[in-house]
Amino acid sequence: MSSFTPQLLAGLALFALVSSITPGPNNAMLMASGANYGFVRTLPHLAGVALGFMFLVACVGLGLGGLFEAWPQAHTVLKAAGVAYLLWLAWKIGQARGGPEAGAGEGRPFTFLQAAAFQWVNPKAWVMAVGALAAYLPPGRPLAGVAVVAGVFGLVNLPCVAAWTGFGVGLRRLLQRPGALRVFNWTMAGLLALSTVPVLADLLGDLRGAG
């Protein structure tokens, strides 16, 4: 049975870095949360993204992907739920009323469990998980191999999502005026909604194929 070589681990780490640091639903939401609620209040959201994605990778590696191959309708339902949830989140971000003057009772950032559960309907998270396991898991799909892939993503993903949160926090001084904050929130909401376009196209293709 094959094992991880230094070259394979380096490739996996680079894949994790590029896919984690580039824009996507998680990073847009964390930047918006950092700008609206600050770093400390966003920590549960940040931790939920990192650990929730590790759990998703582990589940896919341990056979969840085979379930979708056997029952494609389940994947279609999951994609539809993901699009609906992303659009609802975009609306909530646009309506957020946080900001530098927000108190603990004004607005609610994501909780740990909400952020972890979100990974299951996050299209980019699924692409990252399936892509990493398909490309870097050694033959035989051993339990230890799945743990390594999930662990590497955890180590790399956490500082990446923290950087996006920090970037949002850095914008707080520029967003002290309610009008500026409103424009920022709706911009982030628009980007999040835009991220659903490829998934919608894929979903429409599934529905045509089933018709």
JSON list of C-alpha atoms in Angstrom, two decimals:
[
{"chain": "A", "resi": 1, "resn": "MET", "atom": "CA", "xyz": [0.00, 0.00, 0.00]},
{"chain": "A", "resi": 2, "resn": "SER", "atom": "CA", "xyz": [1.41, 3.42, -0.98]},
{"chain": "A", "resi": 3, "resn": "SER", "atom": "CA", "xyz": [2.09, 6.13, 1.56]},
{"chain": "A", "resi": 4, "resn": "PHE", "atom": "CA", "xyz": [2.65, 9.87, 1.47]},
{"chain": "A", "resi": 5, "resn": "THR", "atom": "CA", "xyz": [6.00, 10.93, 0.02]},
{"chain": "A", "resi": 6, "resn": "PRO", "atom": "CA", "xyz": [7.52, 14.36, 0.76]},
{"chain": "A", "resi": 7, "resn": "GLN", "atom": "CA", "xyz": [6.64, 15.41, -2.80]},
{"chain": "A", "resi": 8, "resn": "LEU", "atom": "CA", "xyz": [3.03, 14.30, -2.39]},
{"chain": "A", "resi": 9, "resn": "LEU", "atom": "CA", "xyz": [2.71, 16.13, 0.93]},
{"chain": "A", "resi": 10, "resn": "ALA", "atom": "CA", "xyz": [4.21, 19.27, -0.58]},
{"chain": "A", "resi": 11, "resn": "GLY", "atom": "CA", "xyz": [1.75, 19.12, -3.45]},
{"chain": "A", "resi": 12, "resn": "LEU", "atom": "CA", "xyz": [-1.15, 18.60, -1.06]},
{"chain": "A", "resi": 13, "resn": "ALA", "atom": "CA", "xyz": [-0.05, 21.54, 1.11]},
{"chain": "A", "resi": 14, "resn": "LEU", "atom": "CA", "xyz": [0.25, 23.79, -1.95]},
{"chain": "A", "resi": 15, "resn": "PHE", "atom": "CA", "xyz": [-3.21, 22.72, -3.16]},
{"chain": "A", "resi": 16, "resn": "ALA", "atom": "CA", "xyz": [-4.63, 23.43, 0.30]},
{"chain": "A", "resi": 17, "resn": "LEU", "atom": "CA", "xyz": [-2.96, 26.86, 0.39]},
{"chain": "A", "resi": 18, "resn": "VAL", "atom": "CA", "xyz": [-4.15, 27.98, -3.03]},
{"chain": "A", "resi": 19, "resn": "SER", "atom": "CA", "xyz": [-7.70, 26.70, -2.57]},
{"chain": "A", "resi": 20, "resn": "SER", "atom": "CA", "xyz": [-7.98, 28.10, 0.98]},
{"chain": "A", "resi": 21, "resn": "ILE", "atom": "CA", "xyz": [-6.57, 31.59, 0.37]},
{"chain": "A", "resi": 22, "resn": "THR", "atom": "CA", "xyz": [-8.47, 32.35, -2.84]},
{"chain": "A", "resi": 23, "resn": "PRO", "atom": "CA", "xyz": [-11.90, 34.04, -2.70]},
{"chain": "A", "resi": 24, "resn": "GLY", "atom": "CA", "xyz": [-14.94, 31.91, -1.94]},
{"chain": "A", "resi": 25, "resn": "PRO", "atom": "CA", "xyz": [-18.06, 31.86, 0.24]},
{"chain": "A", "resi": 26, "resn": "ASN", "atom": "CA", "xyz": [-16.20, 31.19, 3.49]},
{"chain": "A", "resi": 27, "resn": "ASN", "atom": "CA", "xyz": [-13.64, 33.93, 2.96]},
{"chain": "A", "resi": 28, "resn": "ALA", "atom": "CA", "xyz": [-16.21, 36.51, 1.86]},
{"chain": "A", "resi": 29, "resn": "MET", "atom": "CA", "xyz": [-18.36, 35.76, 4.89]},
{"chain": "A", "resi": 30, "resn": "LEU", "atom": "CA", "xyz": [-15.42, 35.89, 7.29]},
{"chain": "A", "resi": 31, "resn": "MET", "atom": "CA", "xyz": [-14.19, 39.19, 5.88]},
{"chain": "A", "resi": 32, "resn": "ALA", "atom": "CA", "xyz": [-17.69, 40.64, 6.25]},
{"chain": "A", "resi": 33, "resn": "SER", "atom": "CA", "xyz": [-17.93, 39.29, 9.80]},
{"chain": "A", "resi": 34, "resn": "GLY", "atom": "CA", "xyz": [-14.54, 40.74, 10.71]},
{"chain": "A", "resi": 35, "resn": "ALA", "atom": "CA", "xyz": [-15.57, 44.14, 9.38]},
{"chain": "A", "resi": 36, "resn": "ASN", "atom": "CA", "xyz": [-18.93, 44.09, 11.16]},
{"chain": "A", "resi": 37, "resn": "TYR", "atom": "CA", "xyz": [-18.18, 42.33, 14.45]},
{"chain": "A", "resi": 38, "resn": "GLY", "atom": "CA", "xyz": [-14.40, 42.30, 14.94]},
{"chain": "A", "resi": 39, "resn": "PHE", "atom": "CA", "xyz": [-11.92, 39.44, 15.23]},
{"chain": "A", "resi": 40, "resn": "VAL", "atom": "CA", "xyz": [-12.85, 38.14, 18.69]},
{"chain": "A", "resi": 41, "resn": "ARG", "atom": "CA", "xyz": [-16.57, 37.83, 17.95]},
{"chain": "A", "resi": 42, "resn": "THR", "atom": "CA", "xyz": [-15.74, 36.11, 14.65]},
{"chain": "A", "resi": 43, "resn": "LEU", "atom": "CA", "xyz": [-13.51, 33.46, 16.28]},
{"chain": "A", "resi": 44, "resn": "PRO", "atom": "CA", "xyz": [-16.30, 30.83, 16.62]},
{"chain": "A", "resi": 45, "resn": "HIS", "atom": "CA", "xyz": [-17.16, 31.33, 12.92]},
{"chain": "A", "resi": 46, "resn": "LEU", "atom": "CA", "xyz": [-13.48, 31.01, 11.99]},
{"chain": "A", "resi": 47, "resn": "ALA", "atom": "CA", "xyz": [-12.99, 27.84, 14.05]},
{"chain": "A", "resi": 48, "resn": "GLY", "atom": "CA", "xyz": [-16.19, 26.33, 12.66]},
{"chain": "A", "resi": 49, "resn": "VAL", "atom": "CA", "xyz": [-14.95, 26.82, 9.09]},
{"chain": "A", "resi": 50, "resn": "ALA", "atom": "CA", "xyz": [-11.58, 25.20, 9.76]},
{"chain": "A", "resi": 51, "resn": "LEU", "atom": "CA", "xyz": [-12.80, 22.22, 11.80]},
{"chain": "A", "resi": 52, "resn": "GLY", "atom": "CA", "xyz": [-16.03, 21.79, 9.84]},
{"chain": "A", "resi": 53, "resn": "PHE", "atom": "CA", "xyz": [-14.09, 21.53, 6.60]},
{"chain": "A", "resi": 54, "resn": "MET", "atom": "CA", "xyz": [-11.74, 18.96, 8.11]},
{"chain": "A", "resi": 55, "resn": "PHE", "atom": "CA", "xyz": [-14.77, 16.88, 9.10]},
{"chain": "A", "resi": 56, "resn": "LEU", "atom": "CA", "xyz": [-16.21, 17.19, 5.59]},
{"chain": "A", "resi": 57, "resn": "VAL", "atom": "CA", "xyz": [-12.91, 15.98, 4.07]},
{"chain": "A", "resi": 58, "resn": "ALA", "atom": "CA", "xyz": [-12.87, 13.03, 6.45]},
{"chain": "A", "resi": 59, "resn": "CYS", "atom": "CA", "xyz": [-16.45, 12.04, 5.63]},
{"chain": "A", "resi": 60, "resn": "VAL", "atom": "CA", "xyz": [-15.90, 12.28, 1.88]},
{"chain": "A", "resi": 61, "resn": "GLY", "atom": "CA", "xyz": [-12.68, 10.27, 2.18]},
{"chain": "A", "resi": 62, "resn": "LEU", "atom": "CA", "xyz": [-14.41, 7.58, 4.20]},
{"chain": "A", "resi": 63, "resn": "GLY", "atom": "CA", "xyz": [-17.03, 6.90, 1.55]},
{"chain": "A", "resi": 64, "resn": "LEU", "atom": "CA", "xyz": [-19.60, 9.66, 1.38]},
{"chain": "A", "resi": 65, "resn": "GLY", "atom": "CA", "xyz": [-18.64, 10.30, -2.25]},
{"chain": "A", "resi": 66, "resn": "GLY", "atom": "CA", "xyz": [-19.69, 6.73, -3.06]},
{"chain": "A", "resi": 67, "resn": "LEU", "atom": "CA", "xyz": [-23.17, 7.46, -1.72]},
{"chain": "A", "resi": 68, "resn": "PHE", "atom": "CA", "xyz": [-23.58, 10.29, -4.23]},
{"chain": "A", "resi": 69, "resn": "GLU", "atom": "CA", "xyz": [-22.38, 8.02, -7.04]},
{"chain": "A", "resi": 70, "resn": "ALA", "atom": "CA", "xyz": [-25.01, 5.45, -6.08]},
{"chain": "A", "resi": 71, "resn": "TRP", "atom": "CA", "xyz": [-27.73, 8.06, -5.56]},
{"chain": "A", "resi": 72, "resn": "PRO", "atom": "CA", "xyz": [-27.07, 11.14, -7.77]},
{"chain": "A", "resi": 73, "resn": "GLN", "atom": "CA", "xyz": [-30.37, 12.70, -6.71]},
{"chain": "A", "resi": 74, "resn": "ALA", "atom": "CA", "xyz": [-28.93, 13.26, -3.23]},
{"chain": "A", "resi": 75, "resn": "HIS", "atom": "CA", "xyz": [-26.14, 15.36, -4.70]},
{"chain": "A", "resi": 76, "resn": "THR", "atom": "CA", "xyz": [-28.64, 17.38, -6.74]},
{"chain": "A", "resi": 77, "resn": "VAL", "atom": "CA", "xyz": [-30.73, 18.06, -3.62]},
{"chain": "A", "resi": 78, "resn": "LEU", "atom": "CA", "xyz": [-27.59, 19.11, -1.71]},
{"chain": "A", "resi": 79, "resn": "LYS", "atom": "CA", "xyz": [-26.59, 21.52, -4.48]},
{"chain": "A", "resi": 80, "resn": "ALA", "atom": "CA", "xyz": [-30.07, 23.06, -4.56]},
{"chain": "A", "resi": 81, "resn": "ALA", "atom": "CA", "xyz": [-30.03, 23.49, -0.78]},
{"chain": "A", "resi": 82, "resn": "GLY", "atom": "CA", "xyz": [-26.56, 25.02, -1.01]},
{"chain": "A", "resi": 83, "resn": "VAL", "atom": "CA", "xyz": [-27.64, 27.61, -3.59]},
{"chain": "A", "resi": 84, "resn": "ALA", "atom": "CA", "xyz": [-30.73, 28.56, -1.57]},
{"chain": "A", "resi": 85, "resn": "TYR", "atom": "CA", "xyz": [-28.72, 28.87, 1.63]},
{"chain": "A", "resi": 86, "resn": "LEU", "atom": "CA", "xyz": [-25.97, 30.94, 0.00]},
{"chain": "A", "resi": 87, "resn": "LEU", "atom": "CA", "xyz": [-28.53, 33.37, -1.41]},
{"chain": "A", "resi": 88, "resn": "TRP", "atom": "CA", "xyz": [-30.21, 33.65, 2.00]},
{"chain": "A", "resi": 89, "resn": "LEU", "atom": "CA", "xyz": [-26.80, 34.32, 3.60]},
{"chain": "A", "resi": 90, "resn": "ALA", "atom": "CA", "xyz": [-26.06, 36.97, 0.97]},
{"chain": "A", "resi": 91, "resn": "TRP", "atom": "CA", "xyz": [-29.29, 38.72, 1.94]},
{"chain": "A", "resi": 92, "resn": "LYS", "atom": "CA", "xyz": [-28.41, 38.51, 5.65]},
{"chain": "A", "resi": 93, "resn": "ILE", "atom": "CA", "xyz": [-24.93, 39.96, 5.03]},
{"chain": "A", "resi": 94, "resn": "GLY", "atom": "CA", "xyz": [-26.42, 42.81, 3.01]},
{"chain": "A", "resi": 95, "resn": "GLN", "atom": "CA", "xyz": [-28.82, 43.55, 5.88]},
{"chain": "A", "resi": 96, "resn": "ALA", "atom": "CA", "xyz": [-26.12, 43.34, 8.60]},
{"chain": "A", "resi": 97, "resn": "ARG", "atom": "CA", "xyz": [-25.91, 46.32, 10.92]},
{"chain": "A", "resi": 98, "resn": "GLY", "atom": "CA", "xyz": [-22.65, 45.71, 12.74]},
{"chain": "A", "resi": 99, "resn": "GLY", "atom": "CA", "xyz": [-19.65, 47.99, 12.56]},
{"chain": "A", "resi": 100, "resn": "PRO", "atom": "CA", "xyz": [-17.10, 49.46, 14.93]},
{"chain": "A", "resi": 101, "resn": "GLU", "atom": "CA", "xyz": [-19.78, 50.80, 17.28]},
{"chain": "A", "resi": 102, "resn": "ALA", "atom": "CA", "xyz": [-21.79, 47.57, 17.44]},
{"chain": "A", "resi": 103, "resn": "GLY", "atom": "CA", "xyz": [-22.26, 46.10, 20.87]},
{"chain": "A", "resi": 104, "resn": "ALA", "atom": "CA", "xyz": [-22.52, 42.44, 21.80]},
{"chain": "A", "resi": 105, "resn": "GLY", "atom": "CA", "xyz": [-26.27, 42.51, 21.29]},
{"chain": "A", "resi": 106, "resn": "GLU", "atom": "CA", "xyz": [-26.24, 44.23, 17.90]},
{"chain": "A", "resi": 107, "resn": "GLY", "atom": "CA", "xyz": [-26.07, 41.67, 15.14]},
{"chain": "A", "resi": 108, "resn": "ARG", "atom": "CA", "xyz": [-25.10, 38.05, 15.40]},
{"chain": "A", "resi": 109, "resn": "PRO", "atom": "CA", "xyz": [-22.00, 36.58, 13.76]},
{"chain": "A", "resi": 110, "resn": "PHE", "atom": "CA", "xyz": [-22.04, 32.90, 12.84]},
{"chain": "A", "resi": 111, "resn": "THR", "atom": "CA", "xyz": [-21.70, 30.43, 15.69]},
{"chain": "A", "resi": 112, "resn": "PHE", "atom": "CA", "xyz": [-19.23, 27.54, 15.58]},
{"chain": "A", "resi": 113, "resn": "LEU", "atom": "CA", "xyz": [-21.93, 25.00, 14.74]},
{"chain": "A", "resi": 114, "resn": "GLN", "atom": "CA", "xyz": [-23.49, 27.20, 12.05]},
{"chain": "A", "resi": 115, "resn": "ALA", "atom": "CA", "xyz": [-20.12, 27.66, 10.34]},
{"chain": "A", "resi": 116, "resn": "ALA", "atom": "CA", "xyz": [-19.28, 23.95, 10.58]},
{"chain": "A", "resi": 117, "resn": "ALA", "atom": "CA", "xyz": [-22.69, 22.95, 9.18]},
{"chain": "A", "resi": 118, "resn": "PHE", "atom": "CA", "xyz": [-22.33, 25.48, 6.36]},
{"chain": "A", "resi": 119, "resn": "GLN", "atom": "CA", "xyz": [-19.44, 23.47, 4.88]},
{"chain": "A", "resi": 120, "resn": "TRP", "atom": "CA", "xyz": [-21.93, 20.77, 3.82]},
{"chain": "A", "resi": 121, "resn": "VAL", "atom": "CA", "xyz": [-23.74, 23.18, 1.50]},
{"chain": "A", "resi": 122, "resn": "ASN", "atom": "CA", "xyz": [-20.69, 25.18, 0.45]},
{"chain": "A", "resi": 123, "resn": "PRO", "atom": "CA", "xyz": [-19.95, 24.34, -3.23]},
{"chain": "A", "resi": 124, "resn": "LYS", "atom": "CA", "xyz": [-16.30, 25.40, -3.03]},
{"chain": "A", "resi": 125, "resn": "ALA", "atom": "CA", "xyz": [-15.74, 23.20, 0.03]},
{"chain": "A", "resi": 126, "resn": "TRP", "atom": "CA", "xyz": [-17.01, 20.15, -1.86]},
{"chain": "A", "resi": 127, "resn": "VAL", "atom": "CA", "xyz": [-14.79, 20.90, -4.86]},
{"chain": "A", "resi": 128, "resn": "MET", "atom": "CA", "xyz": [-11.77, 21.30, -2.57]},
{"chain": "A", "resi": 129, "resn": "ALA", "atom": "CA", "xyz": [-12.49, 18.11, -0.61]},
{"chain": "A", "resi": 130, "resn": "VAL", "atom": "CA", "xyz": [-13.17, 15.89, -3.62]},
{"chain": "A", "resi": 131, "resn": "GLY", "atom": "CA", "xyz": [-10.27, 17.37, -5.60]},
{"chain": "A", "resi": 132, "resn": "ALA", "atom": "CA", "xyz": [-7.76, 16.89, -2.79]},
{"chain": "A", "resi": 133, "resn": "LEU", "atom": "CA", "xyz": [-8.79, 13.31, -2.09]},
{"chain": "A", "resi": 134, "resn": "ALA", "atom": "CA", "xyz": [-8.84, 12.36, -5.77]},
{"chain": "A", "resi": 135, "resn": "ALA", "atom": "CA", "xyz": [-5.42, 13.84, -6.47]},
{"chain": "A", "resi": 136, "resn": "TYR", "atom": "CA", "xyz": [-3.43, 13.24, -3.29]},
{"chain": "A", "resi": 137, "resn": "LEU", "atom": "CA", "xyz": [-4.86, 10.27, -1.39]},
{"chain": "A", "resi": 138, "resn": "PRO", "atom": "CA", "xyz": [-2.53, 7.27, -1.87]},
{"chain": "A", "resi": 139, "resn": "PRO", "atom": "CA", "xyz": [-4.02, 4.09, -3.39]},
{"chain": "A", "resi": 140, "resn": "GLY", "atom": "CA", "xyz": [-6.14, 1.98, -1.09]},
{"chain": "A", "resi": 141, "resn": "ARG", "atom": "CA", "xyz": [-7.79, 4.99, 0.58]},
{"chain": "A", "resi": 142, "resn": "PRO", "atom": "CA", "xyz": [-6.48, 4.02, 4.04]},
{"chain": "A", "resi": 143, "resn": "LEU", "atom": "CA", "xyz": [-7.91, 5.63, 7.12]},
{"chain": "A", "resi": 144, "resn": "ALA", "atom": "CA", "xyz": [-4.51, 7.13, 7.95]},
{"chain": "A", "resi": 145, "resn": "GLY", "atom": "CA", "xyz": [-4.34, 8.73, 4.52]},
{"chain": "A", "resi": 146, "resn": "VAL", "atom": "CA", "xyz": [-7.71, 10.41, 4.93]},
{"chain": "A", "resi": 147, "resn": "ALA", "atom": "CA", "xyz": [-6.57, 11.69, 8.34]},
{"chain": "A", "resi": 148, "resn": "VAL", "atom": "CA", "xyz": [-3.42, 13.15, 6.79]},
{"chain": "A", "resi": 149, "resn": "VAL", "atom": "CA", "xyz": [-5.35, 14.96, 4.04]},
{"chain": "A", "resi": 150, "resn": "ALA", "atom": "CA", "xyz": [-7.82, 16.38, 6.59]},
{"chain": "A", "resi": 151, "resn": "GLY", "atom": "CA", "xyz": [-4.98, 17.35, 8.95]},
{"chain": "A", "resi": 152, "resn": "VAL", "atom": "CA", "xyz": [-2.98, 19.16, 6.27]},
{"chain": "A", "resi": 153, "resn": "PHE", "atom": "CA", "xyz": [-6.07, 21.12, 5.28]},
{"chain": "A", "resi": 154, "resn": "GLY", "atom": "CA", "xyz": [-6.68, 22.01, 8.92]},
{"chain": "A", "resi": 155, "resn": "LEU", "atom": "CA", "xyz": [-3.14, 23.31, 9.38]},
{"chain": "A", "resi": 156, "resn": "VAL", "atom": "CA", "xyz": [-3.17, 25.32, 6.16]},
{"chain": "A", "resi": 157, "resn": "ASN", "atom": "CA", "xyz": [-6.79, 26.47, 6.12]},
{"chain": "A", "resi": 158, "resn": "LEU", "atom": "CA", "xyz": [-6.85, 28.01, 9.60]},
{"chain": "A", "resi": 159, "resn": "PRO", "atom": "CA", "xyz": [-4.27, 30.78, 8.98]},
{"chain": "A", "resi": 160, "resn": "CYS", "atom": "CA", "xyz": [-5.81, 31.48, 5.56]},
{"chain": "A", "resi": 161, "resn": "VAL", "atom": "CA", "xyz": [-9.31, 32.08, 6.89]},
{"chain": "A", "resi": 162, "resn": "ALA", "atom": "CA", "xyz": [-7.82, 34.03, 9.81]},
{"chain": "A", "resi": 163, "resn": "ALA", "atom": "CA", "xyz": [-6.09, 36.30, 7.29]},
{"chain": "A", "resi": 164, "resn": "TRP", "atom": "CA", "xyz": [-9.40, 37.03, 5.54]},
{"chain": "A", "resi": 165, "resn": "THR", "atom": "CA", "xyz": [-10.99, 37.81, 8.91]},
{"chain": "A", "resi": 166, "resn": "GLY", "atom": "CA", "xyz": [-8.09, 40.09, 9.75]},
{"chain": "A", "resi": 167, "resn": "PHE", "atom": "CA", "xyz": [-8.47, 41.86, 6.44]},
{"chain": "A", "resi": 168, "resn": "GLY", "atom": "CA", "xyz": [-12.09, 42.58, 7.31]},
{"chain": "A", "resi": 169, "resn": "VAL", "atom": "CA", "xyz": [-11.07, 43.86, 10.74]},
{"chain": "A", "resi": 170, "resn": "GLY", "atom": "CA", "xyz": [-8.55, 46.15, 9.05]},
{"chain": "A", "resi": 171, "resn": "LEU", "atom": "CA", "xyz": [-11.35, 47.73, 7.07]},
{"chain": "A", "resi": 172, "resn": "ARG", "atom": "CA", "xyz": [-13.34, 48.69, 10.17]},
{"chain": "A", "resi": 173, "resn": "ARG", "atom": "CA", "xyz": [-11.75, 52.13, 10.41]},
{"chain": "A", "resi": 174, "resn": "LEU", "atom": "CA", "xyz": [-12.71, 52.84, 6.81]},
{"chain": "A", "resi": 175, "resn": "LEU", "atom": "CA", "xyz": [-16.26, 51.69, 7.44]},
{"chain": "A", "resi": 176, "resn": "GLN", "atom": "CA", "xyz": [-17.17, 53.81, 10.44]},
{"chain": "A", "resi": 177, "resn": "ARG", "atom": "CA", "xyz": [-19.78, 55.71, 8.45]},
{"chain": "A", "resi": 178, "resn": "PRO", "atom": "CA", "xyz": [-23.03, 53.70, 8.14]},
{"chain": "A", "resi": 179, "resn": "GLY", "atom": "CA", "xyz": [-23.20, 54.44, 4.42]},
{"chain": "A", "resi": 180, "resn": "ALA", "atom": "CA", "xyz": [-19.73, 53.01, 3.78]},
{"chain": "A", "resi": 181, "resn": "LEU", "atom": "CA", "xyz": [-20.52, 49.91, 5.83]},
{"chain": "A", "resi": 182, "resn": "ARG", "atom": "CA", "xyz": [-23.77, 49.42, 3.93]},
{"chain": "A", "resi": 183, "resn": "VAL", "atom": "CA", "xyz": [-21.96, 49.57, 0.58]},
{"chain": "A", "resi": 184, "resn": "PHE", "atom": "CA", "xyz": [-19.35, 47.10, 1.83]},
{"chain": "A", "resi": 185, "resn": "ASN", "atom": "CA", "xyz": [-21.95, 44.64, 3.13]},
{"chain": "A", "resi": 186, "resn": "TRP", "atom": "CA", "xyz": [-23.95, 44.70, -0.10]},
{"chain": "A", "resi": 187, "resn": "THR", "atom": "CA", "xyz": [-20.74, 44.28, -2.12]},
{"chain": "A", "resi": 188, "resn": "MET", "atom": "CA", "xyz": [-19.86, 41.18, -0.09]},
{"chain": "A", "resi": 189, "resn": "ALA", "atom": "CA", "xyz": [-23.46, 39.98, -0.46]},
{"chain": "A", "resi": 190, "resn": "GLY", "atom": "CA", "xyz": [-23.24, 40.42, -4.24]},
{"chain": "A", "resi": 191, "resn": "LEU", "atom": "CA", "xyz": [-19.98, 38.47, -4.43]},
{"chain": "A", "resi": 192, "resn": "LEU", "atom": "CA", "xyz": [-21.47, 35.67, -2.36]},
{"chain": "A", "resi": 193, "resn": "ALA", "atom": "CA", "xyz": [-24.54, 35.54, -4.60]},
{"chain": "A", "resi": 194, "resn": "LEU", "atom": "CA", "xyz": [-22.29, 35.56, -7.68]},
{"chain": "A", "resi": 195, "resn": "SER", "atom": "CA", "xyz": [-20.51, 32.47, -6.37]},
{"chain": "A", "resi": 196, "resn": "THR", "atom": "CA", "xyz": [-23.75, 30.50, -6.86]},
{"chain": "A", "resi": 197, "resn": "VAL", "atom": "CA", "xyz": [-23.80, 31.03, -10.66]},
{"chain": "A", "resi": 198, "resn": "PRO", "atom": "CA", "xyz": [-21.59, 28.01, -11.56]},
{"chain": "A", "resi": 199, "resn": "VAL", "atom": "CA", "xyz": [-23.55, 25.82, -9.16]},
{"chain": "A", "resi": 200, "resn": "LEU", "atom": "CA", "xyz": [-26.85, 27.00, -10.64]},
{"chain": "A", "resi": 201, "resn": "ALA", "atom": "CA", "xyz": [-25.60, 26.16, -14.14]},
{"chain": "A", "resi": 202, "resn": "ASP", "atom": "CA", "xyz": [-24.53, 22.72, -12.95]},
{"chain": "A", "resi": 203, "resn": "LEU", "atom": "CA", "xyz": [-27.85, 22.22, -11.19]},
{"chain": "A", "resi": 204, "resn": "LEU", "atom": "CA", "xyz": [-29.80, 23.15, -14.32]},
{"chain": "A", "resi": 205, "resn": "GLY", "atom": "CA", "xyz": [-27.72, 20.64, -16.26]},
{"chain": "A", "resi": 206, "resn": "ASP", "atom": "CA", "xyz": [-28.62, 17.94, -13.73]},
{"chain": "A", "resi": 207, "resn": "LEU", "atom": "CA", "xyz": [-32.31, 18.76, -14.01]},
{"chain": "A", "resi": 208, "resn": "ARG", "atom": "CA", "xyz": [-32.20, 18.67, -17.82]},
{"chain": "A", "resi": 209, "resn": "GLY", "atom": "CA", "xyz": [-30.42, 15.33, -17.70]},
{"chain": "A", "resi": 210, "resn": "ALA", "atom": "CA", "xyz": [-33.07, 13.94, -15.38]},
{"chain": "A", "resi": 211, "resn": "GLY", "atom": "CA", "xyz": [-35.89, 15.21, -17.59]}
]
